[in-house]
CSV table of C-alpha atoms in Angstrom, one decimal:
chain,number,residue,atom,x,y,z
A,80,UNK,CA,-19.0,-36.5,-11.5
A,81,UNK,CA,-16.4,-37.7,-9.2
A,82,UNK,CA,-18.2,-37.9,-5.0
A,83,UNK,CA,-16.5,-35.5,-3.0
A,84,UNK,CA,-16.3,-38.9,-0.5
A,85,UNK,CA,-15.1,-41.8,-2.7
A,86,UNK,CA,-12.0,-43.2,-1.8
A,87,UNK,CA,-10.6,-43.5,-4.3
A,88,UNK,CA,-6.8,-43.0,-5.1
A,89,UNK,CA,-5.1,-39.6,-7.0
A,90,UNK,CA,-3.8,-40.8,-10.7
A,91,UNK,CA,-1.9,-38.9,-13.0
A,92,UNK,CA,-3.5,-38.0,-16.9
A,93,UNK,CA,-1.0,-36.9,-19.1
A,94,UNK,CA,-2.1,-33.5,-21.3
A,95,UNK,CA,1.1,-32.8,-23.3
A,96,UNK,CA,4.7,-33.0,-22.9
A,97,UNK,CA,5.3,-30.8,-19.6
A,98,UNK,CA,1.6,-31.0,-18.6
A,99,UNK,CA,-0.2,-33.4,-16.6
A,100,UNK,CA,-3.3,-33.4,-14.7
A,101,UNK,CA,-3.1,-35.2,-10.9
A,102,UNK,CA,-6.5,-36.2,-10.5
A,103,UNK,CA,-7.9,-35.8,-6.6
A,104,UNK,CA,-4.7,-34.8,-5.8
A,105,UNK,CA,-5.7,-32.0,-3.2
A,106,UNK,CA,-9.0,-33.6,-2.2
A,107,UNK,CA,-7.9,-34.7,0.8
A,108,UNK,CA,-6.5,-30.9,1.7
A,109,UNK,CA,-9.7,-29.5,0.1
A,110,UNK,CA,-11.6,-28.6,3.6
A,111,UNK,CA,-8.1,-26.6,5.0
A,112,UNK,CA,-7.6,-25.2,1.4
A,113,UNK,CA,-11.1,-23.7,1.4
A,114,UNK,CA,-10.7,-22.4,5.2
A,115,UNK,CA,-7.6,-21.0,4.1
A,116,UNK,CA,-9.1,-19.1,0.9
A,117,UNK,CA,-12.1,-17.7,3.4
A,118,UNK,CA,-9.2,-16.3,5.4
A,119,UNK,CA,-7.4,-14.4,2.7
A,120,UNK,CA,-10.3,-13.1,1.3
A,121,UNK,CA,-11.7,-11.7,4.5
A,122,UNK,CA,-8.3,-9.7,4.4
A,123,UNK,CA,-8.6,-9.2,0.6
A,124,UNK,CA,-12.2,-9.6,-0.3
A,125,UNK,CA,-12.9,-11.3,-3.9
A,126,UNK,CA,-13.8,-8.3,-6.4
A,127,UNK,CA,-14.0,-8.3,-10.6
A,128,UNK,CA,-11.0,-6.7,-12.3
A,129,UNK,CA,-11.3,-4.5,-15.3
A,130,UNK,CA,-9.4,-6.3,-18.2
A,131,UNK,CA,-7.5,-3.0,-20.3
A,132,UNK,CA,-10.7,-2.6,-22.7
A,133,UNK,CA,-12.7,-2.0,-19.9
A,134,UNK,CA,-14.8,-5.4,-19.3
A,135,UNK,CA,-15.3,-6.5,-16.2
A,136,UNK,CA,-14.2,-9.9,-15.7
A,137,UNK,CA,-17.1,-12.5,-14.9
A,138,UNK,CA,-14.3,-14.4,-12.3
A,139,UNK,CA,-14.1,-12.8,-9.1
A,140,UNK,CA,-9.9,-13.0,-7.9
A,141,UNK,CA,-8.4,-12.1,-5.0
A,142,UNK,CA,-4.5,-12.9,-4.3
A,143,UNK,CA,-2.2,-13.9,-1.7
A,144,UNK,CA,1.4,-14.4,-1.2
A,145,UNK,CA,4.7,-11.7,-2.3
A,146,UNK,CA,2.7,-10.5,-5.4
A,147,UNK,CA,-0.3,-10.5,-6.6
A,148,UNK,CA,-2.0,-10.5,-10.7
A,149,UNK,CA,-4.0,-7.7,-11.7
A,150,UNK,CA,-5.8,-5.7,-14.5
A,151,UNK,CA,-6.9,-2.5,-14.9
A,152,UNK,CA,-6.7,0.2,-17.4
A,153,UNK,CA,-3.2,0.3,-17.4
A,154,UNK,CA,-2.7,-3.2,-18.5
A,155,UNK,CA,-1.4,-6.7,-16.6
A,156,UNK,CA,0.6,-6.6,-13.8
A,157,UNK,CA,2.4,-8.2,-10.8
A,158,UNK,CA,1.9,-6.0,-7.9
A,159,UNK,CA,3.5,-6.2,-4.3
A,160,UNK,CA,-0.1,-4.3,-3.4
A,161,UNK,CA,-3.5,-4.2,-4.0
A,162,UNK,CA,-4.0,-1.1,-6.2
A,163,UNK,CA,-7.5,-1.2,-5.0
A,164,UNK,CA,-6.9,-1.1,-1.2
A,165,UNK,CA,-3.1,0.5,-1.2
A,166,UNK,CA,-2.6,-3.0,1.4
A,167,UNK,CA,0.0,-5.7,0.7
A,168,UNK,CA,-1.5,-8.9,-0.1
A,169,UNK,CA,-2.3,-11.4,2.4
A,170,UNK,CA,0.2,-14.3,3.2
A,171,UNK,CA,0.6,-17.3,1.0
A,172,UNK,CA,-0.7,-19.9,3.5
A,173,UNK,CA,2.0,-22.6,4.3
A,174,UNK,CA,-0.7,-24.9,3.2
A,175,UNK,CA,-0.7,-23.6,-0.3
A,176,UNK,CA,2.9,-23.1,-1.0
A,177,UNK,CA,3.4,-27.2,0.2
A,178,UNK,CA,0.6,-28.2,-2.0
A,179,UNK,CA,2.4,-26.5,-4.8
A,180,UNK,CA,5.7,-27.4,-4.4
A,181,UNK,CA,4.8,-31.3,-3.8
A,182,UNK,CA,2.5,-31.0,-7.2
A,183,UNK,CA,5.1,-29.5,-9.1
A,184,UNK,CA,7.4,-32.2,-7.9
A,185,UNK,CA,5.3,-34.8,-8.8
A,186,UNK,CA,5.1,-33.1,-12.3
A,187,UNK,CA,8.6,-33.0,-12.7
A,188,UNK,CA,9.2,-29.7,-11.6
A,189,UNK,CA,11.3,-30.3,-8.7
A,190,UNK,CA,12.5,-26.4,-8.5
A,191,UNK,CA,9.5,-24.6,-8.4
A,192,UNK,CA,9.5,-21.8,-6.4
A,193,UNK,CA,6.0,-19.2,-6.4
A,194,UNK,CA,6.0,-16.4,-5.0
A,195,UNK,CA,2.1,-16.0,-5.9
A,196,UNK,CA,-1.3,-17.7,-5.8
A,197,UNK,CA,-4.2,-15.8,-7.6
A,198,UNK,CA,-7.1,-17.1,-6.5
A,199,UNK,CA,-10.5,-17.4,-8.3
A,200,UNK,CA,-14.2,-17.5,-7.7
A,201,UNK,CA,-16.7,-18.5,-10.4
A,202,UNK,CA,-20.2,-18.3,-10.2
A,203,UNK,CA,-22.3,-20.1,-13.0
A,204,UNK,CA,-22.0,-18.8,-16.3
A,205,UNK,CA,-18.2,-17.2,-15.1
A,206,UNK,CA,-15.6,-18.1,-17.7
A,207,UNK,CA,-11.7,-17.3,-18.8
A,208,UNK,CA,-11.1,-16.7,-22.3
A,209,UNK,CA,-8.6,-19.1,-23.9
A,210,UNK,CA,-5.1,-16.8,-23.0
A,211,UNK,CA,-1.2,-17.3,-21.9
A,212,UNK,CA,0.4,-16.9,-18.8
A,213,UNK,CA,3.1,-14.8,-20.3
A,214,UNK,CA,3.3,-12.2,-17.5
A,215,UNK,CA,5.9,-13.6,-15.3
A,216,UNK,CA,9.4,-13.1,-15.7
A,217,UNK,CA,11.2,-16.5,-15.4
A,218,UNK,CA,8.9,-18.7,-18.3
A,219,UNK,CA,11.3,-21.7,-17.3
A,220,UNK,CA,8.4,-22.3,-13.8
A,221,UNK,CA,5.8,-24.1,-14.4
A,222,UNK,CA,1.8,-23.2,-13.5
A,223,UNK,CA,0.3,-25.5,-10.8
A,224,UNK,CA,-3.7,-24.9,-10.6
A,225,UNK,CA,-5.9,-26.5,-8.4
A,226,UNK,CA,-9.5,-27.3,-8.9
A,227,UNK,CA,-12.0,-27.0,-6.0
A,228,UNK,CA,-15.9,-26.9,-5.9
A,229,UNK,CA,-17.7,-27.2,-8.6
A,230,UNK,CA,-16.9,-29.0,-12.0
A,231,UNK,CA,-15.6,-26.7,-15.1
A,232,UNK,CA,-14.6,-27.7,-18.5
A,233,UNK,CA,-10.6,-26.8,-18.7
A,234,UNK,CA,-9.2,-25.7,-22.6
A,235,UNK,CA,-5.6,-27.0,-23.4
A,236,UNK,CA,-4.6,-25.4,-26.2
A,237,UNK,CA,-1.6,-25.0,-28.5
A,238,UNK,CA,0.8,-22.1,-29.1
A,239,UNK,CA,-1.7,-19.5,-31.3
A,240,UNK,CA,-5.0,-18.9,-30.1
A,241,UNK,CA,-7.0,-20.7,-33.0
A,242,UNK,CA,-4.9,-23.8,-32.5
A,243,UNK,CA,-7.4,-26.7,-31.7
A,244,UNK,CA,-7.8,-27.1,-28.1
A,245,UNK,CA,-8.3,-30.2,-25.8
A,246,UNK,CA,-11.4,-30.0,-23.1
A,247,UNK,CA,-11.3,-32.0,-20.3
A,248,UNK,CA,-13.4,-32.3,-17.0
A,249,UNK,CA,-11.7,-30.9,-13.7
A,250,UNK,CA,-13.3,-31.7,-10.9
A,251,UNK,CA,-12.8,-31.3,-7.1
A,252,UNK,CA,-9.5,-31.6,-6.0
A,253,UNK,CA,-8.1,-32.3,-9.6
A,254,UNK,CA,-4.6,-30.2,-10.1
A,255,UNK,CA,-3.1,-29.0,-13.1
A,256,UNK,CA,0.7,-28.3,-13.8
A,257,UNK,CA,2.4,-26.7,-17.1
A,258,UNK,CA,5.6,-26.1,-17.6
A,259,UNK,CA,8.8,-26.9,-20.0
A,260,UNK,CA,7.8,-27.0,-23.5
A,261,UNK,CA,4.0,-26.7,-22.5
A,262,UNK,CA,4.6,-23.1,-20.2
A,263,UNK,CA,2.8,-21.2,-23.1
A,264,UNK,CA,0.0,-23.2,-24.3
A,265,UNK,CA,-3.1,-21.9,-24.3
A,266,UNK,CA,-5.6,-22.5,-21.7
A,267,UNK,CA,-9.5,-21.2,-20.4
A,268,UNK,CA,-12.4,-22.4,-18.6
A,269,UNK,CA,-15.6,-22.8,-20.6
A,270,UNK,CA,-18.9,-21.4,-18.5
A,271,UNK,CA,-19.6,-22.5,-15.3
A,272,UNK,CA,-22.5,-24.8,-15.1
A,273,UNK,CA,-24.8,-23.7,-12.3
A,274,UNK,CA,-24.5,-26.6,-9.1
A,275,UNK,CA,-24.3,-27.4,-5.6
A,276,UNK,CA,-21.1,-28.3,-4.3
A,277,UNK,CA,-21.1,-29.9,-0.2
A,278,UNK,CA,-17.9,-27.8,0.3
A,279,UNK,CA,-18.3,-25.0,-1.6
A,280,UNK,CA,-21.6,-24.6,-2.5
A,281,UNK,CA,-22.4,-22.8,-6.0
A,282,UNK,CA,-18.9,-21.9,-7.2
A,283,UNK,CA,-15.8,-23.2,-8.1
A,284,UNK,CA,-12.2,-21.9,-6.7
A,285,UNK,CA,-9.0,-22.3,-8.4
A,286,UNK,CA,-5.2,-21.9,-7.2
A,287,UNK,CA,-3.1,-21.0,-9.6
A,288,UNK,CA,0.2,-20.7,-8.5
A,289,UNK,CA,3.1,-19.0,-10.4
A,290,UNK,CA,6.9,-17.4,-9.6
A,291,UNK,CA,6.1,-13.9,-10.8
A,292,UNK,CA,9.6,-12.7,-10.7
């Protein structure tokens, strides 16, 4: 496991063509990122959607910036509001949005432009099913996730959900970015094993950010 304190430098891993993992690339932001999440979930507390067949999701999201990702009964959705609260989401920190657009750049996105962050919470033995980000309108901006707390094994997959899948170790700080010919691979996170992170204790938190419309 990489120490939360080593010094040593971000590299980049190539996953695909048009994906790219930038390993300890938000380390050094970590502690701010994590204040900033605390913040916008004291506004918009972390809660378990309801996928459409009526599980509960085992990650805990809440979301911040113009729009914000959702599932209930009704299906997937970008929303300017919480449909649990009736309240617009909370601010995307200018933290967040410089992290993303200077990760994107580095990936070779130099035109990203989100206009959401869904933020998740995993306690051990959370997951995400392999699935596509296929919900936003413009398909040509690319994903840009960031890693924090705990270690969680990340699935790359290919174009159909049986393709094989590559699983790799993100750890704290690590960012992912997909885009280009990669924007609808397959991806999940494989069940949290149970830990103690310094900064974030007994979960893990992801950024994803995305340009919803």
């Amino acid at each position: 496991m990489l120490d939360l304190f080593s010094e040593e430098a971000p590299w980049q891993e190539p996953l695909a063509d048009g994906a790219v993992i930038l390993r300890r690339r938000a380390r050094e932001e970590a502690p701010a990122l994590m204040a900033a999440i605390l913040a916008v979930a004291q506004q918009n507390p972390f809660y378990h959607r309801i996928t459409p067949g009526g599980h509960r999701m085992s990650v805990a999201m809440t979301n911040c910036g113009d729009f914000g990702w959702s599932s209930d009964s009704r299906g997937y959705q970008y929303t300017e509001q919480d449909r649990e609260s009736g309240r617009k989401w909370p601010p995307m920190p200018p933290l967040f949005r410089q992290l993303a657009l200077d990760c994107a750049r580095e990936a070779g996105f130099p035109h990203f432009n989100p206009d959401a962050c869904l933020i998740n919470r995993y306690e051990p033995g959370a997951k995400l099913s392999l699935h596509q980000d296929k919900d936003e309108k413009d398909l040509h901006q690319p994903i840009v996730s960031v890693s924090l707390g705990l270690p969680a094994v990340f699935q790359f997959g290919g174009f159909a959900r049986g393709d094989a899948t590559q699983r790799v170790l993100l750890e704290h700080g690590d960012v992912v970015v997909w885009g280009g010919p990669s924007r609808l691979r397959y991806h999940g996170i494989l069940p949290l094993k149970p830990g103690d992170h310094p900064l974030a204790g007994a979960f893990r938190y992801n950024l994803t950010f995305r340009r919803a419309f």
